[in-house]
Short mmCIF file of C-alpha atoms in Angstrom, two decimals:
data_model
loop_
_atom_site.label_atom_id
_atom_site.label_comp_id
_atom_site.label_asym_id
_atom_site.label_seq_id
_atom_site.Cartn_x
_atom_site.Cartn_y
_atom_site.Cartn_z
CA MET A 1 115.83 107.36 135.03
CA TYR A 2 115.42 107.81 131.32
CA GLY A 3 118.54 106.92 129.45
CA PHE A 4 120.10 104.74 132.10
CA GLU A 5 117.71 101.85 131.97
CA ALA A 6 120.32 99.82 130.19
CA LEU A 7 122.18 99.49 133.45
CA THR A 8 119.49 97.64 135.43
CA PHE A 9 116.84 96.45 132.99
CA ASN A 10 118.51 93.13 132.26
CA ILE A 11 118.44 92.06 135.86
CA HIS A 12 114.74 91.14 135.65
CA GLY A 13 113.82 91.72 132.10
CA GLY A 14 116.83 90.73 129.97
CA TYR A 15 115.96 87.12 129.44
CA LEU A 16 112.31 87.78 128.59
CA GLU A 17 113.11 90.63 126.27
CA ALA A 18 115.48 88.38 124.34
CA ILE A 19 112.78 85.68 124.14
CA VAL A 20 110.17 88.08 122.87
CA ARG A 21 112.57 89.35 120.19
CA GLY A 22 113.12 85.70 119.20
CA HIS A 23 109.36 85.33 118.82
CA ARG A 24 109.25 88.45 116.75
CA ALA A 25 111.67 86.86 114.29
CA GLY A 26 109.06 84.12 113.79
CA LEU A 27 106.33 86.45 112.54
CA LEU A 28 105.27 85.88 108.97
CA THR A 29 106.91 88.05 106.32
CA THR A 30 105.60 89.37 103.05
CA ALA A 31 107.13 86.37 101.29
CA ASP A 32 105.18 83.98 103.54
CA TYR A 33 101.96 85.87 102.90
CA ASN A 34 102.56 85.71 99.19
CA ASN A 35 102.93 81.91 99.42
CA LEU A 36 99.74 81.68 101.43
CA CYS A 37 97.83 83.81 98.97
CA GLN A 38 98.76 81.37 96.19
CA CYS A 39 97.18 78.44 98.01
CA GLU A 40 94.25 76.65 96.40
CA ASN A 41 92.67 75.14 99.48
CA LEU A 42 93.00 74.95 103.24
CA ASP A 43 95.28 71.95 103.17
CA ASP A 44 97.77 73.93 101.12
CA ILE A 45 97.61 76.61 103.79
CA LYS A 46 98.27 74.04 106.46
CA MET A 47 101.24 72.80 104.50
CA HIS A 48 102.73 76.25 104.13
CA LEU A 49 102.15 77.04 107.78
CA SER A 50 103.91 73.84 108.86
CA ALA A 51 107.17 75.45 107.78
CA THR A 52 106.62 78.38 110.11
CA LYS A 53 106.38 78.48 113.91
CA TYR A 54 102.75 77.35 113.72
CA GLY A 55 103.78 73.98 112.41
CA SER A 56 103.65 72.04 115.68
CA TYR A 57 100.16 73.39 116.40
CA LEU A 58 98.60 72.46 113.15
CA GLN A 59 100.20 69.17 112.31
CA ASN A 60 97.81 66.97 114.20
CA GLU A 61 94.66 68.38 112.74
CA PRO A 62 92.56 65.91 110.60
CA SER A 63 92.23 66.69 106.95
CA PRO A 64 88.94 68.48 106.35
CA LEU A 65 90.13 71.70 108.02
CA HIS A 66 87.92 74.61 108.87
CA THR A 67 89.06 78.17 109.01
CA THR A 68 87.97 78.40 112.62
CA THR A 69 90.36 75.49 113.50
CA ILE A 70 93.32 77.29 111.85
CA VAL A 71 92.56 80.49 113.80
CA GLU A 72 92.01 78.56 117.03
CA LYS A 73 95.33 76.73 116.80
CA CYS A 74 97.26 79.93 115.92
CA THR A 75 95.65 81.67 118.83
CA LEU A 76 96.83 78.82 121.01
CA LYS A 77 100.39 79.55 119.98
CA LEU A 78 99.93 83.16 121.05
CA VAL A 79 98.50 82.10 124.41
CA ASP A 80 101.35 79.64 124.98
CA ASP A 81 103.93 82.33 124.28
CA TYR A 82 102.12 84.73 126.60
CA LYS A 83 101.80 82.28 129.44
CA HIS A 84 105.42 81.31 129.19
CA MET A 85 106.47 84.95 129.48
CA LEU A 86 104.01 85.72 132.23
CA CYS A 87 105.16 82.93 134.47
CA GLN A 88 108.79 84.05 134.18
CA ALA A 89 108.14 87.71 134.76
CA THR A 90 108.59 89.64 138.02
CA GLU A 91 107.01 92.93 139.05
CA PRO A 92 106.42 95.35 137.45
CA MET A 93 106.64 93.43 134.19
CA SER A 94 104.09 90.88 135.35
CA THR A 95 101.54 93.65 136.01
CA PHE A 96 102.35 95.11 132.60
CA LEU A 97 101.69 91.69 130.96
CA GLU A 98 98.45 91.31 132.87
CA TYR A 99 97.20 94.64 131.55
CA ILE A 100 97.50 93.24 128.02
CA ARG A 101 94.85 90.67 128.86
CA TYR A 102 92.22 92.98 130.22
CA GLY A 103 91.13 94.14 126.77
CA HIS A 104 90.38 90.55 125.87
CA MET A 105 88.50 90.05 129.13
CA ILE A 106 86.26 92.97 128.31
CA ASP A 107 85.59 91.54 124.87
CA ASN A 108 84.72 88.16 126.38
CA VAL A 109 82.36 89.68 128.89
CA VAL A 110 80.51 91.55 126.18
CA LEU A 111 80.41 88.46 123.95
CA ILE A 112 78.75 86.36 126.63
CA VAL A 113 76.28 89.03 127.72
CA THR A 114 75.24 89.75 124.11
CA GLY A 115 74.99 86.07 123.38
CA THR A 116 72.81 85.45 126.38
CA LEU A 117 70.59 88.33 125.34
CA HIS A 118 70.09 86.59 122.00
CA GLU A 119 69.26 83.28 123.70
CA ARG A 120 72.44 81.40 122.80
CA ASP A 121 73.79 78.48 124.73
CA VAL A 122 76.46 79.34 127.29
CA GLN A 123 78.76 76.51 126.33
CA GLU A 124 78.74 77.63 122.69
CA LEU A 125 79.61 81.16 123.71
CA LEU A 126 82.41 79.97 126.00
CA GLU A 127 84.00 78.24 123.10
CA LYS A 128 84.05 81.43 121.12
CA CYS A 129 85.76 83.45 123.88
CA HIS A 130 89.35 84.50 123.42
CA PRO A 131 91.53 82.30 125.59
CA LEU A 132 93.60 85.17 126.88
CA GLY A 133 90.57 86.76 128.37
CA MET A 134 89.21 83.86 130.34
CA PHE A 135 88.73 84.00 134.07
CA ASP A 136 87.01 81.82 136.63
CA SER A 137 83.29 82.31 136.97
CA ILE A 138 82.98 83.73 133.48
CA ALA A 139 80.12 81.32 132.82
CA THR A 140 78.12 82.98 135.60
CA LEU A 141 77.76 86.04 133.39
CA ALA A 142 74.88 84.36 131.66
CA VAL A 143 72.73 84.64 134.74
CA ALA A 144 72.87 88.41 135.20
CA GLN A 145 69.90 90.53 134.25
CA ASN A 146 71.27 94.01 134.52
CA MET A 147 74.59 95.71 135.04
CA ARG A 148 74.40 95.94 138.78
CA GLU A 149 73.94 92.24 139.01
CA LEU A 150 76.70 91.67 136.51
CA TYR A 151 79.04 93.57 138.77
CA ARG A 152 77.87 92.12 142.04
CA LEU A 153 77.78 88.47 140.93
CA VAL A 154 80.87 88.13 138.78
CA LEU A 155 82.98 91.12 138.03
CA VAL A 156 83.65 92.36 141.49
CA ASP A 157 86.28 89.58 141.89
CA THR A 158 87.99 90.15 138.58
CA PRO A 159 90.61 92.72 137.68
CA LEU A 160 87.90 94.55 135.73
CA ALA A 161 86.16 95.67 138.95
CA PRO A 162 87.69 99.17 139.15
CA TYR A 163 86.55 99.92 135.63
CA PHE A 164 82.89 99.51 136.45
CA SER A 165 82.33 102.55 138.56
CA GLU A 166 80.93 104.48 135.63
CA CYS A 167 78.76 101.67 134.43
CA LEU A 168 76.68 100.79 137.39
CA THR A 169 73.06 101.40 136.39
CA SER A 170 70.06 99.28 137.00
CA GLU A 171 68.99 99.42 133.38
CA ASP A 172 68.34 96.20 131.68
CA LEU A 173 70.93 95.00 129.25
CA ASP A 174 70.06 95.54 125.65
CA ASP A 175 72.19 95.93 122.52
CA MET A 176 72.73 99.64 122.87
CA ASN A 177 73.59 99.55 126.51
CA ILE A 178 75.93 96.69 126.02
CA GLU A 179 77.86 98.62 123.42
CA ILE A 180 77.96 101.62 125.73
CA MET A 181 79.14 99.36 128.51
CA ARG A 182 81.91 97.91 126.30
CA ASN A 183 83.20 101.30 125.39
CA THR A 184 83.01 102.69 128.90
CA LEU A 185 84.94 99.70 130.22
CA TYR A 186 87.50 100.00 127.51
CA LYS A 187 87.90 103.70 128.13
CA ALA A 188 88.56 103.11 131.84
CA TYR A 189 90.96 100.30 130.96
CA LEU A 190 92.97 102.45 128.53
CA GLU A 191 93.22 105.29 130.99
CA ASP A 192 94.34 102.95 133.73
CA PHE A 193 96.98 101.36 131.51
CA TYR A 194 98.14 104.81 130.40
CA LYS A 195 98.59 105.92 133.98
CA PHE A 196 100.43 102.74 134.84
CA CYS A 197 102.86 103.24 131.97
CA GLN A 198 103.44 106.84 132.98
CA LYS A 199 104.38 105.58 136.41
CA LEU A 200 106.91 103.17 134.97
CA GLY A 201 108.72 106.03 133.30
CA GLY A 202 111.61 105.87 130.86
CA ALA A 203 111.41 104.45 127.35
CA THR A 204 108.43 102.24 128.35
CA SER A 205 106.28 105.23 129.14
CA GLU A 206 107.32 107.13 126.03
CA ILE A 207 106.64 104.33 123.58
CA MET A 208 103.51 103.06 125.31
CA SER A 209 102.06 106.59 125.51
CA ASP A 210 102.38 106.86 121.75
CA LEU A 211 100.84 103.43 121.13
CA LEU A 212 97.99 103.89 123.63
CA ALA A 213 97.23 107.38 122.35
CA PHE A 214 96.85 106.01 118.87
CA GLU A 215 94.57 103.31 120.21
CA ALA A 216 92.43 105.87 122.05
CA ASP A 217 92.17 108.07 118.99
CA ARG A 218 91.27 105.16 116.76
CA ARG A 219 88.53 104.06 119.08
CA ALA A 220 87.21 107.63 119.23
CA VAL A 221 86.98 107.68 115.45
CA ASN A 222 85.33 104.27 115.34
CA ILE A 223 82.79 105.22 118.04
CA THR A 224 81.99 108.40 116.13
CA ILE A 225 81.46 106.60 112.82
CA ASN A 226 79.51 103.77 114.31
CA SER A 227 77.23 106.03 116.23
CA ILE A 228 76.30 108.26 113.29
CA GLY A 229 72.58 107.84 112.75
CA THR A 230 71.91 106.01 116.05
CA GLU A 231 70.14 107.37 119.09
CA LEU A 232 73.35 108.02 120.96
CA THR A 233 73.31 111.66 122.03
CA ARG A 234 76.28 113.96 121.65
CA GLU A 235 76.86 114.06 125.40
CA ASP A 236 76.84 110.28 125.67
CA ARG A 237 79.18 110.02 122.74
CA LYS A 238 81.64 112.47 124.31
CA LYS A 239 81.59 110.47 127.52
CA LEU A 240 82.98 107.44 125.68
CA TYR A 241 86.15 109.16 124.47
CA SER A 242 89.32 108.62 126.53
CA ASN A 243 90.97 111.44 128.42
CA PHE A 244 94.31 111.29 126.61
CA GLY A 245 95.66 111.10 123.12
CA LEU A 246 96.26 113.52 120.30
CA LEU A 247 92.56 114.28 119.94
CA TYR A 248 92.04 115.18 123.59
CA PRO A 249 90.34 117.61 124.29
CA TYR A 250 89.69 119.73 121.25
CA GLY A 251 89.40 116.97 118.71
CA HIS A 252 86.88 115.18 120.88
CA GLU A 253 84.63 118.28 121.06
CA GLU A 254 84.64 118.46 117.28
CA LEU A 255 84.09 114.75 116.82
CA ALA A 256 81.20 114.71 119.22
CA ILE A 257 79.14 116.93 116.86
CA CYS A 258 79.98 115.07 113.61
CA GLU A 259 77.05 113.71 111.70
CA ASP A 260 78.71 112.08 108.68
CA ILE A 261 81.99 110.68 107.57
CA ASP A 262 83.07 113.74 105.62
CA GLN A 263 82.80 115.83 108.72
CA VAL A 264 84.90 113.24 110.62
CA ARG A 265 87.47 113.49 107.87
CA GLY A 266 87.49 117.24 108.17
CA VAL A 267 88.20 117.01 111.88
CA MET A 268 90.92 114.43 111.54
CA GLU A 269 92.78 116.17 108.76
CA LYS A 270 93.73 118.90 111.18
CA TYR A 271 96.14 116.38 112.87
CA PRO A 272 99.16 115.58 110.70
CA PRO A 273 99.53 111.90 111.67
CA TYR A 274 95.91 111.19 110.88
CA GLN A 275 95.82 113.39 107.86
CA ALA A 276 98.27 110.97 106.27
CA ILE A 277 95.87 108.11 106.96
CA PHE A 278 92.77 109.84 105.63
CA SER A 279 94.52 111.10 102.53
CA LYS A 280 94.88 107.50 101.34
CA MET A 281 91.12 107.28 100.98
CA SER A 282 89.03 109.12 98.48
CA TYR A 283 85.91 110.96 99.54
CA GLY A 284 82.94 108.98 100.71
CA GLU A 285 84.87 105.72 101.15
CA SER A 286 84.96 104.28 104.60
CA GLN A 287 85.67 100.56 104.12
CA MET A 288 89.39 101.20 103.75
CA LEU A 289 89.51 103.14 106.94
CA ASP A 290 89.88 100.01 109.08
CA LYS A 291 92.70 98.74 106.96
CA ALA A 292 94.39 102.16 106.98
CA PHE A 293 94.26 102.21 110.74
CA TYR A 294 95.61 98.72 111.05
CA GLU A 295 98.50 99.57 108.74
CA GLU A 296 99.38 102.65 110.78
CA GLU A 297 99.16 100.60 114.01
CA VAL A 298 101.46 97.89 112.60
CA ARG A 299 103.95 100.53 111.48
CA ARG A 300 104.07 102.00 115.01
CA LEU A 301 104.27 98.59 116.65
CA CYS A 302 107.24 97.60 114.47
CA LEU A 303 108.99 100.80 115.48
CA ALA A 304 108.71 99.81 119.15
CA PHE A 305 111.32 97.13 118.49
CA GLU A 306 113.92 99.72 117.56
CA GLN A 307 114.73 100.49 121.18
CA GLN A 308 116.01 98.04 123.73
CA PHE A 309 115.43 97.77 127.50
CA HIS A 310 111.74 98.59 127.77
CA TYR A 311 108.46 96.74 128.12
CA ALA A 312 106.66 98.03 125.11
CA VAL A 313 108.16 95.22 122.97
CA PHE A 314 105.88 92.78 124.78
CA PHE A 315 102.82 94.79 124.01
CA ALA A 316 103.94 95.26 120.44
CA TYR A 317 104.58 91.53 119.94
CA MET A 318 101.13 90.53 121.25
CA ARG A 319 99.44 93.07 118.98
CA LEU A 320 101.46 92.02 115.92
CA ARG A 321 100.56 88.40 116.51
CA GLU A 322 96.89 89.26 116.83
CA GLN A 323 97.14 91.15 113.55
CA GLU A 324 98.81 88.15 111.97
CA ILE A 325 96.00 85.93 113.20
CA ARG A 326 93.51 88.35 111.63
CA ASN A 327 95.45 88.16 108.42
CA LEU A 328 95.45 84.36 108.48
CA MET A 329 91.74 84.29 109.12
CA TRP A 330 91.06 86.56 106.19
CA ILE A 331 93.34 84.57 103.89
CA SER A 332 91.78 81.26 104.98
CA GLU A 333 88.24 82.60 104.46
CA CYS A 334 89.13 83.97 101.02
CA VAL A 335 90.70 80.66 99.95
CA ALA A 336 87.88 78.54 101.41
CA GLN A 337 85.26 80.61 99.62
CA ASN A 338 87.22 80.81 96.42
CA GLN A 339 87.41 84.62 96.40
CA LYS A 340 91.15 85.01 96.05
CA SER A 341 90.84 88.33 94.24
CA ARG A 342 89.77 89.95 97.49
CA ILE A 343 92.66 88.69 99.51
CA HIS A 344 94.68 91.85 99.24
CA ASP A 345 91.76 94.00 100.49
CA SER A 346 92.45 93.22 104.08
CA VAL A 347 95.88 91.69 104.57
CA VAL A 348 98.25 94.00 106.43
CA TYR A 349 101.86 93.19 105.66
CA MET A 350 104.36 93.59 108.50
CA PHE A 351 107.89 93.21 107.25
CA MET B 1 162.17 121.14 158.55
CA SER B 2 159.74 118.33 157.99
CA GLY B 3 157.71 119.26 161.07
CA ALA B 4 157.02 122.82 159.77
CA ALA B 5 155.21 121.38 156.83
CA ALA B 6 152.46 120.24 159.15
CA ILE B 7 151.47 123.84 160.12
CA HIS B 8 148.54 124.91 157.80
CA ALA B 9 145.84 127.46 158.00
CA SER B 10 142.90 125.04 157.80
CA SER B 11 142.58 122.07 160.08
CA TRP B 12 141.17 119.80 157.28
CA ALA B 13 144.46 120.08 155.39
CA ALA B 14 146.34 119.34 158.55
CA ALA B 15 144.24 116.27 159.19
CA LEU B 16 144.65 115.04 155.63
CA VAL B 17 148.40 115.10 155.56
CA ARG B 18 148.52 113.19 158.85
CA ILE B 19 146.74 110.21 157.26
CA SER B 20 149.31 107.54 156.59
CA PRO B 21 150.28 107.25 152.95
CA TYR B 22 149.92 103.49 153.34
CA THR B 23 146.20 103.99 153.93
CA PHE B 24 145.84 105.75 150.66
CA SER B 25 147.90 103.16 148.87
CA ALA B 26 145.95 100.25 150.27
CA ILE B 27 142.61 101.84 149.40
CA GLY B 28 143.90 102.51 145.87
CA ILE B 29 144.83 98.89 145.43
CA ALA B 30 141.50 97.75 146.78
CA ILE B 31 139.54 100.06 144.46
CA SER B 32 141.57 99.02 141.44
CA ILE B 33 140.65 95.40 141.82
CA GLY B 34 137.24 95.76 143.48
CA VAL B 35 135.64 98.28 141.21
CA SER B 36 137.08 96.65 138.06
CA VAL B 37 135.53 93.36 139.03
CA LEU B 38 132.25 95.20 139.69
CA GLY B 39 132.35 96.60 136.19
CA ALA B 40 133.18 93.24 134.64
CA ALA B 41 130.45 91.41 136.54
CA TRP B 42 127.84 94.03 135.70
CA GLY B 43 128.79 93.77 131.99
CA ILE B 44 128.71 90.01 132.01
CA TYR B 45 125.26 89.73 133.51
CA ILE B 46 123.86 92.34 131.05
CA THR B 47 125.24 90.41 128.13
CA GLY B 48 124.60 86.98 129.51
CA SER B 49 120.87 87.37 130.20
CA SER B 50 120.16 88.62 126.68
CA LEU B 51 122.41 85.96 125.14
CA ILE B 52 120.62 83.15 126.94
CA GLY B 53 117.17 84.35 125.93
CA ALA B 54 118.13 84.98 122.31
CA ALA B 55 119.90 81.66 121.95
CA ILE B 56 116.60 79.79 122.49
CA GLU B 57 115.22 80.76 119.12
CA ALA B 58 118.62 81.13 117.37
CA PRO B 59 121.03 78.60 118.87
CA ARG B 60 123.76 79.43 116.35
CA ILE B 61 124.66 82.74 118.09
CA THR B 62 126.03 81.18 121.27
CA SER B 63 129.61 80.44 120.30
CA LYS B 64 130.29 83.70 118.50
CA ASN B 65 128.75 85.90 121.13
CA LEU B 66 130.83 84.53 123.93
CA ILE B 67 133.38 87.10 122.64
CA SER B 68 131.34 89.78 124.34
CA VAL B 69 131.67 87.96 127.63
CA ILE B 70 135.38 87.58 127.12
CA PHE B 71 135.77 91.30 126.50
CA CYS B 72 134.02 91.98 129.80
CA GLU B 73 136.21 89.45 131.53
CA ALA B 74 139.34 91.17 130.17
CA VAL B 75 138.32 94.22 132.15
CA ALA B 76 138.56 92.22 135.41
CA ILE B 77 141.95 90.92 134.35
CA TYR B 78 143.22 94.50 133.84
CA GLY B 79 142.19 95.26 137.37
CA VAL B 80 144.02 92.23 138.74
CA ILE B 81 147.20 93.05 136.82
CA VAL B 82 147.25 96.61 137.96
CA ALA B 83 146.56 95.65 141.58
CA ILE B 84 149.51 93.23 141.49
CA ILE B 85 151.75 95.88 139.99
CA LEU B 86 150.64 98.43 142.59
CA GLN B 87 151.30 96.19 145.48
CA THR B 88 154.85 95.60 144.33
CA LYS B 89 155.34 99.38 144.62
CA LEU B 90 154.71 99.37 148.33
CA GLU B 91 157.91 99.72 150.42
CA SER B 92 158.54 100.34 154.06
CA VAL B 93 159.93 103.66 155.12
CA PRO B 94 161.14 104.47 158.63
CA SER B 95 158.52 106.20 160.77
CA SER B 96 160.55 109.44 160.85
CA LYS B 97 160.11 109.73 157.09
CA MET B 98 156.50 108.53 156.94
CA TYR B 99 154.96 112.01 156.55
CA ASP B 100 157.60 113.43 154.31
CA PRO B 101 156.31 115.09 151.14
CA GLU B 102 157.92 112.40 149.04
CA SER B 103 156.34 109.68 151.03
CA LEU B 104 152.91 111.28 150.76
CA ARG B 105 153.42 111.69 147.02
CA ALA B 106 154.09 108.01 146.62
CA GLY B 107 151.03 107.14 148.60
CA TYR B 108 148.82 109.50 146.65
CA ALA B 109 150.24 108.20 143.32
CA ILE B 110 149.27 104.59 144.14
CA PHE B 111 145.82 105.77 145.34
CA ALA B 112 145.19 107.73 142.16
CA SER B 113 146.42 104.93 140.02
CA GLY B 114 143.99 102.55 141.71
CA ILE B 115 141.04 104.95 141.24
CA ILE B 116 141.91 105.55 137.59
CA VAL B 117 142.03 101.89 136.76
CA GLY B 118 139.01 100.97 138.88
CA PHE B 119 136.62 103.51 137.50
CA ALA B 120 137.82 103.32 133.92
CA ASN B 121 137.24 99.58 134.05
CA LEU B 122 133.83 100.03 135.70
CA VAL B 123 132.48 102.13 132.83
CA CYS B 124 134.26 100.03 130.26
CA GLY B 125 132.68 96.89 131.58
CA LEU B 126 129.22 98.51 131.51
CA CYS B 127 129.80 99.76 127.95
CA VAL B 128 130.93 96.40 126.61
CA GLY B 129 128.15 94.63 128.44
CA ILE B 130 125.38 96.80 127.04
CA ILE B 131 126.79 96.58 123.51
CA GLY B 132 127.20 92.84 123.90
CA SER B 133 123.53 92.53 124.79
CA SER B 134 122.49 94.46 121.71
CA CYS B 135 124.96 92.44 119.65
CA ALA B 136 123.43 89.15 120.76
CA LEU B 137 119.88 90.30 119.97
CA SER B 138 120.87 91.70 116.55
CA ASP B 139 122.89 88.63 115.60
CA ALA B 140 119.81 86.48 116.39
CA GLN B 141 117.80 88.46 113.83
CA ASN B 142 120.40 89.03 111.17
CA SER B 143 123.79 87.34 111.27
CA THR B 144 125.59 89.89 109.08
CA LEU B 145 125.38 92.43 111.89
CA PHE B 146 127.58 90.56 114.28
CA VAL B 147 130.98 91.65 113.00
CA LYS B 148 129.91 95.26 112.61
CA ILE B 149 128.66 95.55 116.21
CA LEU B 150 131.79 93.74 117.41
CA VAL B 151 133.82 96.69 116.05
CA ILE B 152 131.85 98.97 118.34
CA GLU B 153 132.64 96.66 121.26
CA ILE B 154 136.29 96.72 120.48
CA PHE B 155 136.29 100.50 120.66
CA GLY B 156 134.45 100.26 123.93
CA SER B 157 137.00 97.88 125.48
CA ALA B 158 139.79 100.28 124.50
CA LEU B 159 138.52 102.55 127.24
CA GLY B 160 139.66 100.09 129.87
CA LEU B 161 143.02 99.89 128.23
CA PHE B 162 143.45 103.65 128.45
CA GLY B 163 142.78 103.49 132.14
CA VAL B 164 145.39 100.76 132.61
CA ILE B 165 148.02 102.68 130.66
CA VAL B 166 147.56 105.88 132.63
CA GLY B 167 147.40 103.97 135.89
CA ILE B 168 150.67 102.20 135.21
CA ILE B 169 152.36 105.45 134.20
CA MET B 170 151.13 107.09 137.41
CA SER B 171 152.33 104.30 139.61
CA ALA B 172 155.73 104.10 137.81
CA GLN B 173 156.84 107.27 139.53
CA ALA B 174 155.63 106.32 142.98
CA THR B 175 159.05 106.30 144.65
CA TRP B 176 159.27 106.17 148.43
CA PRO B 177 162.10 108.09 150.15
CA THR B 178 165.20 106.05 150.55
CA LYS B 179 166.52 105.34 154.04
#
């Protein structure tokens, strides 16, 4: 019952909610980012990070560091936090936490299939997969020739199986089809997650609906922009948009017929939350769009912590950590390549 | 004329006044302690689970935030005190006077007193527990917030005190008929 969750939430969720809020206190602040941006090389970065929660993960790394090592170890911290929370959780929180992984599973599946298409070694691809999205038999994906085989050999035993019903064709896997497959899977996953949160009710469903709707709308805009000028037909493009969100259904109809970025801007400016995002960019500029979307996402995720006694804090924490890892990767790359003037192009500050 | 009082139009009323006033008194005393302890326990687990989790990353909050648990515990103590006071109000009356209006009044007064205290302490315990949970989490993030949220908790625990005061006043005039 909305409003009375405070009475019973702490029975199963009180301890974990307190833990996740403790983790949130360990996220890097603007002051930390400023320190990192002043670094001259990767060893400086390692030294600054040793004062944060990442310290124990980076301290044993030998001196010539690579940026990929930094990112890998920071991701390991995220995975450890997640696994600790997952093993302590009961239903329905454990199902909620599992849903957070499915997005990474989809990314890993697409990574391996694309890599196999381009004749890469399976072991090399497995190392690049995100650890949260690993499942048994993921290596068998390299054997499949088309989507039906993909499903029958590997994915039918994974939690992604129900998302495949729209994807089962016998076409061979090529770059275009793989992108379509990725977006179709992700669409099914977002709708499933959305329905699950609606069933949970209360503050969880209210906050998660807002966060997932933003995610769906952002993906719709990205799909539109990325498919301008490709052979993707309007009907196919419309099929990739999710069935919820602020843009559903009228915004989707208008987005499906867009042919360039200014038309997309015209469609989005009809919706006040997105008009604020697009107004930050001048005409014809699309590189800042990603950063503007990330900033808006971070703002909404931080707001999720304002309420107590709901599950959306877990989702928000995972997403904020991922954003932080992206920030660290960008900063490390800029420092390693001596391009510190470009650091502020892509770092999203949280608090 | 005490027998004439038993003739009423509806049979429910007749049945009600034939229930012994001691039944009502005993139930009142049971509710005063039982439901108060329910409220206190509920509040303590709400606070305690958040406190334990938050103390992992911020161990400094443990000693100060035990105050929230103590406020919840006070609610249970109110219930015990009022139950003890109420049971001292019970006196035997001879069976000829057991259904006298005065006797019934004394029984109802103790029953009402028990309900007042029990339910006031139930909601007070819940209130203090939920605020205590938020207090622990906020203190872990920013230690200047602790005292401010404690003030809210103090106002919350005053609710239990109101219940105790009214309960004691009610039970003070629970006088059984003299022999």
